[in-house]
């Protein structure tokens, strides 16, 4: 018995040894001495590679992607050769498939960046969304993660500063409490933050509250036209620019459906109808009424705010409700009238949930009693809006996307799509920089921050190109579980790049009333449910103040 026990112990020990020994390298992390990744010609910097996990062979081989910019020897010593940016790789000798990389920038002449005196640039964001902007957060999942990390490190090194993302205080988590908090700070000429994240539909209100700095002159000096034209418009107010939005504008206000309900009802997916070229106003109305005929009591084809459906349907015709460039108001356009009348008709037939709730408060949507809901693209699989397990398990919760229906007299190839706003960076007044030296000013903090945008783009261009089609597919699959919906979302994303436009009345769903709409959405609801007799009454009542708001903001 003892011999058997000894044998089993030896066998178990051997298995453990084999298991440990079979574990190979998983990743390689590279650091630069002093975090110095920007060099002048002729300078050197020592790189260190750490192979993980720690107990595996630590030996690596070094190589530079472009030796004519920076070379690296067998010990990881980098020598700057000529101006440009290159990647330095460290490859595990135990497994050549495992490697790390770091970006090195060489400047022909040393650039004299402002010295921010050790300032910690503090960016305020909602506590549930910090991961969306901090590239060092473990949940940051954008494709520019590595490039953005390097860009932040570049700015920290060259501007003598730190960058930190913090949450707004919990008591000012969102909505009016946050705006009141920012306005109250501005009234005392103080600020806890260097950069704040706000929805750009609140810019007008915050400018009127003397909260935001006009950065238009700084953008002209340092921006290098980095901002998407749509974001330039949405971030402007009364001739000033208050936004610092990076990236490219895209689809925002969307129409979603419950794939599980589609399957249960045994009907064709709306996205399939769109892909076939038939998703028009009349087909939408027909589809909605057919769905309603299959549903039971307290179940609806549509839920949400009618104003969101109306603006989406109008924009699908290639028409903006308000045109900033021409100061033209189109709320009485034939497409606007037709969209409103269709919504009234389907409500009269019992197909529109009369509760008219929004965001996460649409109980008919949450309880699977409504097929369609209007929302924002980012709502999907977001724990604070439409979580991945809203209708049971993640496997049971399947969101479908379909573009807004278009007028019958235009083709799928003519379909319009608008952006109505986004979350953006802005600079509040009142930040005190007196303790950080003469070069630490609001203007130089702006320069440091937009340099992170420029460098992210620069470093991204230097990195090995990824499969673009695979990236597009991964983007779409984040927002829908349907192949038909993926096809439709990619189609409209491509259309936006070519024909997308800004409509300041394309309402973000977090703003039932804002500086554009006043009580216009309320009047739309009243018309749809029959409390206002004709849509022309809605137009007549609201045209003057909407025109005044449009002219005031964009003249």
XYZ file of C-alpha atoms in Angstrom:
555
model
C 0.000 0.000 0.000
C 2.829 2.402 0.893
C 4.555 1.604 -2.415
C 1.333 2.349 -4.288
C 0.874 5.644 -2.411
C 4.465 6.641 -3.113
C 4.032 5.818 -6.785
C 0.854 7.891 -6.998
C 2.555 10.838 -5.300
C 5.513 10.622 -7.672
C 3.123 10.383 -10.617
C 1.140 13.417 -9.449
C 4.373 15.372 -8.903
C 5.521 14.461 -12.393
C 2.206 15.605 -13.859
C 2.537 18.926 -12.063
C 6.079 19.336 -13.372
C 5.053 18.532 -16.905
C 2.102 20.916 -16.622
C 4.321 23.730 -15.375
C 7.031 23.102 -17.904
C 4.572 22.983 -20.794
C 3.354 26.521 -20.134
C 5.116 28.785 -22.632
C 5.401 32.533 -23.125
C 2.108 34.394 -23.510
C 3.114 38.007 -24.087
C 6.058 40.406 -24.182
C 5.919 43.806 -22.508
C 8.434 46.491 -23.504
C 9.354 49.530 -21.428
C 11.706 52.394 -22.226
C 14.118 53.802 -19.670
C 12.513 56.868 -18.165
C 9.469 56.171 -20.352
C 11.356 58.071 -23.043
C 9.933 57.199 -26.459
C 10.722 60.451 -28.286
C 14.351 60.992 -29.295
C 16.423 63.528 -31.149
C 18.672 62.279 -33.943
C 21.712 60.590 -32.389
C 20.104 59.971 -29.010
C 19.779 56.501 -27.505
C 17.380 54.838 -25.107
C 17.524 51.447 -23.412
C 14.509 49.180 -23.826
C 13.649 46.323 -21.493
C 11.517 43.340 -22.484
C 9.589 41.283 -19.937
C 8.226 37.950 -21.117
C 5.085 36.819 -19.311
C 4.383 34.773 -17.302
C 7.432 35.549 -15.215
C 8.781 31.988 -14.900
C 9.244 31.374 -18.643
C 12.407 31.966 -20.675
C 13.022 35.739 -20.729
C 15.303 35.847 -23.763
C 14.148 37.858 -26.789
C 15.416 39.013 -30.143
C 15.127 42.671 -31.103
C 14.318 44.281 -34.442
C 13.219 47.645 -35.797
C 10.477 47.994 -38.392
C 12.404 50.853 -40.039
C 16.139 50.814 -39.319
C 16.614 54.083 -41.188
C 14.581 55.850 -38.481
C 15.799 53.994 -35.383
C 17.989 50.933 -35.023
C 18.141 48.517 -32.108
C 20.961 46.207 -31.039
C 20.772 42.711 -29.568
C 20.511 44.167 -26.056
C 17.580 46.492 -26.769
C 19.572 49.724 -27.060
C 17.812 52.002 -29.550
C 19.691 54.629 -31.555
C 17.777 57.436 -33.282
C 18.848 57.768 -36.929
C 16.454 60.112 -38.750
C 13.118 61.857 -38.282
C 10.029 59.669 -38.243
C 8.242 57.017 -36.211
C 8.951 53.306 -36.156
C 8.066 50.242 -34.138
C 10.643 48.276 -32.168
C 9.784 44.594 -31.668
C 10.938 42.093 -29.045
C 10.205 38.472 -30.014
C 10.356 35.579 -27.568
C 13.089 33.126 -28.542
C 11.007 30.329 -27.023
C 8.012 31.098 -29.248
C 8.406 33.347 -32.268
C 4.641 33.867 -32.400
C 4.809 35.851 -29.160
C 6.145 39.396 -29.387
C 5.708 42.895 -28.059
C 6.226 46.268 -29.682
C 6.773 49.889 -28.764
C 6.625 53.020 -30.877
C 9.710 55.244 -31.050
C 9.513 58.745 -32.528
C 12.632 60.516 -33.786
C 12.616 64.278 -34.247
C 15.124 65.936 -36.559
C 15.332 68.804 -34.101
C 14.193 68.850 -30.530
C 10.692 70.342 -30.307
C 10.279 72.789 -27.476
C 6.952 71.756 -25.974
C 5.468 73.846 -23.166
C 6.427 72.718 -19.665
C 3.245 72.108 -17.689
C 5.211 71.868 -14.470
C 4.060 68.408 -13.445
C 0.365 69.223 -13.818
C -2.035 66.293 -13.644
C -4.523 66.879 -16.473
C -7.804 65.715 -14.968
C -10.578 64.545 -17.290
C -14.087 64.187 -15.804
C -16.295 61.428 -17.187
C -19.355 59.475 -16.017
C -18.288 56.737 -13.617
C -19.793 54.012 -15.819
C -17.987 55.244 -18.942
C -14.399 55.890 -17.821
C -13.298 52.789 -19.715
C -14.494 54.376 -22.967
C -11.803 57.084 -22.980
C -8.935 55.851 -20.775
C -6.644 53.694 -22.958
C -4.997 52.200 -19.870
C -8.307 50.969 -18.438
C -8.577 47.186 -18.572
C -11.960 47.396 -20.330
C -10.908 49.886 -23.032
C -11.670 48.009 -26.250
C -11.062 50.417 -29.126
C -8.749 49.371 -31.962
C -6.491 52.369 -31.256
C -5.651 51.211 -27.716
C -1.914 50.739 -28.220
C -1.516 53.897 -30.293
C -3.492 55.961 -27.777
C -1.436 54.638 -24.871
C 1.721 55.677 -26.686
C 0.225 59.083 -27.482
C -0.617 59.715 -23.830
C 2.877 58.638 -22.814
C 4.335 60.964 -25.450
C 2.411 63.927 -24.062
C 3.258 63.074 -20.461
C 6.941 62.855 -21.337
C 7.177 65.941 -23.548
C 4.810 68.286 -21.715
C 5.938 67.257 -18.212
C 2.460 66.295 -17.075
C 0.230 63.387 -16.129
C -3.195 62.489 -17.513
C -5.921 61.052 -15.311
C -9.583 60.185 -15.923
C -11.878 60.549 -12.906
C -15.595 60.166 -12.284
C -17.892 63.094 -11.710
C -19.116 63.104 -8.083
C -21.879 60.548 -7.610
C -24.383 63.186 -6.536
C -23.847 64.888 -9.906
C -23.886 61.685 -11.898
C -25.973 62.904 -14.830
C -28.587 65.325 -16.102
C -29.606 68.599 -14.431
C -27.614 67.955 -11.214
C -24.398 67.766 -13.255
C -25.126 70.867 -15.317
C -26.068 72.815 -12.175
C -22.843 71.645 -10.524
C -20.715 72.842 -13.456
C -22.561 76.152 -13.661
C -22.167 76.698 -9.904
C -18.418 76.070 -10.132
C -18.128 78.501 -13.043
C -20.003 81.148 -11.068
C -17.245 80.915 -8.428
C -14.565 80.857 -11.172
C -13.272 77.479 -10.027
C -13.087 74.043 -11.592
C -12.001 70.644 -10.356
C -11.159 69.543 -13.898
C -9.059 70.504 -16.888
C -11.255 68.632 -19.366
C -14.896 67.610 -19.019
C -16.921 65.123 -21.039
C -20.378 66.423 -21.929
C -23.048 65.697 -24.554
C -22.657 68.314 -27.253
C -26.378 69.069 -27.251
C -25.726 70.743 -23.853
C -23.042 73.087 -25.179
C -25.461 75.982 -25.707
C -26.811 75.764 -22.176
C -23.317 75.551 -20.661
C -22.036 78.451 -22.774
C -24.961 80.558 -21.577
C -23.997 79.478 -18.055
C -20.429 80.762 -18.662
C -18.968 77.294 -18.097
C -16.998 76.614 -21.282
C -13.921 78.111 -22.925
C -14.167 79.062 -26.607
C -11.309 77.100 -28.206
C -11.840 78.281 -31.794
C -8.585 80.289 -31.949
C -6.596 77.419 -30.435
C -8.168 74.980 -32.860
C -7.094 77.235 -35.734
C -3.547 77.308 -34.341
C -3.084 73.688 -33.240
C -5.994 71.630 -34.535
C -4.639 70.731 -37.979
C -8.257 70.127 -39.028
C -8.487 66.988 -36.895
C -12.220 67.406 -36.203
C -14.838 65.769 -38.385
C -16.974 68.476 -40.110
C -20.100 67.075 -38.438
C -18.493 67.446 -35.011
C -17.297 70.956 -35.863
C -20.912 71.932 -36.427
C -22.328 70.093 -33.430
C -19.601 71.545 -31.197
C -20.191 75.164 -32.243
C -22.465 77.763 -30.716
C -22.936 81.427 -31.618
C -19.720 81.573 -33.601
C -17.547 79.865 -30.998
C -16.130 76.340 -30.885
C -16.448 74.561 -27.549
C -15.871 70.941 -28.497
C -12.738 68.799 -28.805
C -14.183 65.666 -30.369
C -11.782 63.081 -31.751
C -12.629 60.375 -34.241
C -15.095 60.230 -37.088
C -18.793 60.979 -36.843
C -21.156 58.104 -37.452
C -24.600 56.652 -36.867
C -26.095 57.639 -33.517
C -29.909 57.651 -33.352
C -31.165 54.217 -34.336
C -34.160 51.901 -34.611
C -33.825 48.514 -32.915
C -35.994 45.418 -32.734
C -36.227 42.272 -30.622
C -34.944 39.347 -32.724
C -36.511 36.846 -30.329
C -39.950 38.372 -30.924
C -39.385 38.307 -34.696
C -38.604 34.596 -34.484
C -41.568 33.916 -32.205
C -43.963 35.754 -34.517
C -42.576 33.950 -37.551
C -42.081 37.140 -39.579
C -39.306 38.456 -41.791
C -36.571 40.508 -40.132
C -36.921 44.252 -40.801
C -33.219 44.398 -41.690
C -33.788 41.799 -44.398
C -36.532 43.960 -45.901
C -34.111 46.899 -45.864
C -31.312 44.872 -47.462
C -33.720 43.829 -50.216
C -34.369 47.515 -50.929
C -37.975 47.676 -49.721
C -37.850 49.420 -46.318
C -39.984 52.460 -47.219
C -42.570 54.510 -45.330
C -45.431 52.466 -46.772
C -43.698 49.117 -46.151
C -42.877 50.198 -42.583
C -46.524 51.071 -41.941
C -47.686 47.781 -43.458
C -45.148 45.806 -41.407
C -46.061 47.562 -38.145
C -49.780 46.951 -38.601
C -49.175 43.306 -39.535
C -47.093 42.840 -36.380
C -49.749 44.498 -34.240
C -52.321 42.072 -35.585
C -50.226 39.188 -34.269
C -49.705 40.636 -30.778
C -51.829 40.349 -27.670
C -53.214 42.838 -25.173
C -50.718 45.432 -23.827
C -48.277 44.481 -26.598
C -47.139 46.949 -29.233
C -45.213 47.072 -32.469
C -43.575 50.385 -31.457
C -42.447 51.941 -28.193
C -40.514 55.086 -27.355
C -40.907 58.786 -28.099
C -42.677 59.580 -31.411
C -40.331 62.537 -31.957
C -37.386 60.152 -32.327
C -39.227 58.126 -34.963
C -40.230 61.310 -36.781
C -36.717 62.772 -36.961
C -35.226 59.428 -38.002
C -37.758 59.026 -40.805
C -37.236 62.612 -41.984
C -33.445 62.233 -42.000
C -33.798 58.962 -43.931
C -35.141 61.096 -46.768
C -31.867 63.031 -46.802
C -33.493 66.044 -45.146
C -32.303 67.796 -41.989
C -35.042 69.273 -39.822
C -32.702 72.229 -39.297
C -29.804 73.223 -41.562
C -27.023 75.119 -39.742
C -25.315 76.240 -42.969
C -28.413 77.769 -44.553
C -30.436 78.480 -41.378
C -33.337 76.704 -43.063
C -36.011 74.968 -41.016
C -37.635 71.942 -42.670
C -40.251 70.841 -40.147
C -42.960 71.377 -42.789
C -41.124 69.456 -45.530
C -43.419 66.915 -47.260
C -41.381 64.067 -45.746
C -41.829 65.578 -42.276
C -45.582 65.778 -42.760
C -45.823 62.234 -44.140
C -43.728 60.732 -41.328
C -45.863 62.438 -38.672
C -49.088 61.269 -40.300
C -47.879 57.645 -40.485
C -47.054 57.683 -36.780
C -50.509 59.095 -36.032
C -52.153 56.356 -38.116
C -50.317 53.457 -36.459
C -51.083 54.940 -33.026
C -54.765 55.105 -33.938
C -54.570 51.395 -34.802
C -53.113 50.576 -31.382
C -49.602 49.797 -32.646
C -47.733 52.510 -30.686
C -47.203 52.150 -26.931
C -49.053 55.151 -25.386
C -46.603 55.445 -22.471
C -44.020 57.223 -24.687
C -41.037 56.443 -22.444
C -37.356 56.600 -23.445
C -33.953 55.016 -22.789
C -34.017 52.289 -20.102
C -37.503 53.287 -18.955
C -39.414 51.725 -21.876
C -41.118 48.993 -19.873
C -42.806 47.482 -22.926
C -39.352 47.031 -24.488
C -37.825 45.720 -21.279
C -40.677 43.225 -20.797
C -40.649 42.024 -24.429
C -44.042 43.570 -25.076
C -42.814 45.807 -27.925
C -41.014 44.784 -31.095
C -39.334 48.117 -31.993
C -37.645 50.754 -29.826
C -35.865 54.003 -30.656
C -32.532 54.620 -28.977
C -28.868 55.456 -29.368
C -26.366 53.027 -30.824
C -24.364 52.864 -27.595
C -27.412 51.666 -25.618
C -26.938 48.119 -26.935
C -25.308 45.799 -24.386
C -24.751 48.776 -22.071
C -25.446 47.905 -18.441
C -27.125 51.278 -17.779
C -29.457 51.151 -20.810
C -30.099 47.867 -22.648
C -27.885 45.247 -20.958
C -26.731 42.054 -22.603
C -29.126 40.021 -20.447
C -32.185 42.289 -20.721
C -34.423 39.433 -21.896
C -32.922 36.554 -19.918
C -29.445 35.226 -20.608
C -27.061 36.917 -23.068
C -27.839 34.098 -25.481
C -31.562 34.854 -25.215
C -31.121 38.627 -25.568
C -30.689 39.375 -29.262
C -30.840 42.937 -30.586
C -31.614 43.665 -34.233
C -30.802 46.932 -36.025
C -32.640 48.374 -39.018
C -32.186 51.820 -40.612
C -35.049 54.274 -40.371
C -37.619 53.767 -43.134
C -37.180 56.103 -46.101
C -39.763 57.912 -48.261
C -41.275 55.826 -51.043
C -39.971 58.107 -53.802
C -36.250 57.566 -53.097
C -34.131 54.440 -53.442
C -32.033 52.608 -50.903
C -28.975 54.107 -52.617
C -30.342 57.600 -51.860
C -31.118 56.917 -48.195
C -30.001 59.697 -45.871
C -28.470 59.442 -42.409
C -27.806 62.204 -39.889
C -25.808 62.706 -36.724
C -27.459 64.713 -34.014
C -24.778 64.827 -31.367
C -22.202 62.929 -29.390
C -20.268 62.970 -26.163
C -17.408 65.424 -26.471
C -14.479 66.875 -24.557
C -14.674 70.524 -23.488
C -12.630 72.882 -21.313
C -14.248 74.569 -18.305
C -13.278 77.997 -17.085
C -11.894 78.507 -13.585
C -8.983 76.066 -13.484
C -6.098 77.573 -11.492
C -2.646 76.891 -12.993
C -0.660 79.451 -11.005
C 1.242 76.793 -9.023
C 2.653 75.054 -12.103
C 4.855 77.712 -13.675
C 4.450 80.354 -16.381
C 4.018 77.897 -19.266
C 1.096 76.087 -17.670
C -1.889 77.888 -19.174
C -5.289 76.849 -20.487
C -4.000 77.267 -24.029
C -1.044 74.956 -23.445
C -3.236 72.388 -21.694
C -5.416 72.462 -24.809
C -2.306 71.969 -26.952
C -1.215 69.010 -24.833
C -4.632 67.395 -25.052
C -5.098 67.745 -28.810
C -1.540 66.473 -29.234
C -2.828 63.162 -27.857
C -5.249 63.112 -30.810
C -2.547 63.920 -33.366
C -0.103 61.396 -31.954
C -2.715 58.646 -31.671
C -3.389 59.025 -35.386
C 0.337 59.162 -36.192
C 1.202 56.076 -34.150
C -1.781 54.179 -35.507
C -0.611 54.800 -39.065
C 2.813 53.385 -38.192
C 1.450 50.129 -36.829
C 0.967 46.991 -38.906
C -2.305 47.285 -40.785
C -5.118 45.127 -39.495
C -7.692 43.401 -41.671
C -10.029 46.329 -42.370
C -12.990 44.133 -43.248
C -12.523 42.139 -40.047
C -12.503 45.397 -38.072
C -15.704 46.564 -39.761
C -17.379 43.260 -39.019
C -16.267 43.342 -35.385
C -17.666 46.881 -35.044
C -21.100 45.863 -36.335
C -21.234 42.675 -34.283
C -20.822 44.713 -31.099
C -24.293 46.154 -31.709
C -26.360 43.304 -33.137
C -26.597 39.506 -33.196
C -28.259 39.309 -36.624
C -26.416 38.770 -39.917
C -29.074 40.823 -41.707
C -28.634 43.648 -39.190
C -24.848 43.520 -39.521
C -25.200 43.939 -43.281
C -27.593 46.868 -42.830
C -25.446 48.593 -40.197
C -22.307 48.334 -42.319
C -24.199 49.652 -45.339
C -25.446 52.712 -43.462
C -22.057 53.295 -41.817
C -20.522 53.444 -45.284
C -23.297 55.781 -46.461
C -22.641 58.109 -43.549
C -19.001 58.477 -44.570
C -20.149 59.733 -47.967
C -23.436 61.534 -47.361
C -23.834 61.886 -43.580
C -24.966 65.275 -42.331
C -25.507 67.113 -39.071
C -29.032 67.861 -37.931
C -29.193 69.787 -34.636
C -32.764 68.554 -34.193
C -31.751 64.901 -34.521
C -32.495 64.440 -30.874
C -30.189 62.476 -28.592
C -32.482 60.212 -26.628
C -31.175 61.593 -23.346
C -32.748 64.975 -24.121
C -36.512 65.041 -24.499
C -36.230 68.807 -24.502
C -33.110 70.753 -25.376
C -32.133 74.109 -26.839
C -33.395 73.046 -30.269
C -36.642 71.374 -29.493
C -38.175 73.223 -26.576
C -41.547 71.514 -26.204
C -41.592 70.320 -29.827
C -41.328 66.617 -28.833
C -44.225 67.145 -26.442
C -46.304 68.608 -29.244
C -45.340 65.675 -31.484
C -46.612 63.245 -28.851
C -49.812 65.233 -28.488
C -50.357 65.164 -32.242
C -49.639 61.442 -32.547
C -52.069 60.563 -29.742
C -54.750 62.882 -31.150
C -54.684 65.762 -28.661
C -53.634 68.146 -31.463
C -55.838 67.861 -34.531
C -53.352 68.416 -37.375
C -49.598 68.349 -37.826
C -49.839 71.806 -39.390
C -50.876 73.106 -35.959
C -47.628 71.710 -34.513
C -45.635 73.508 -37.207
C -47.469 76.789 -36.776
C -47.003 76.779 -33.008
C -43.292 75.960 -32.998
C -41.789 77.384 -36.182
C -40.951 80.841 -34.850
C -38.955 79.888 -31.764
C -37.197 77.004 -33.553
C -36.141 79.410 -36.290
C -34.959 81.908 -33.683
C -32.900 79.224 -31.920
C -31.370 78.058 -35.191
C -30.489 81.591 -36.268
C -29.116 82.517 -32.847
C -26.802 79.517 -32.713
C -25.549 79.441 -36.295
C -25.923 82.873 -37.855
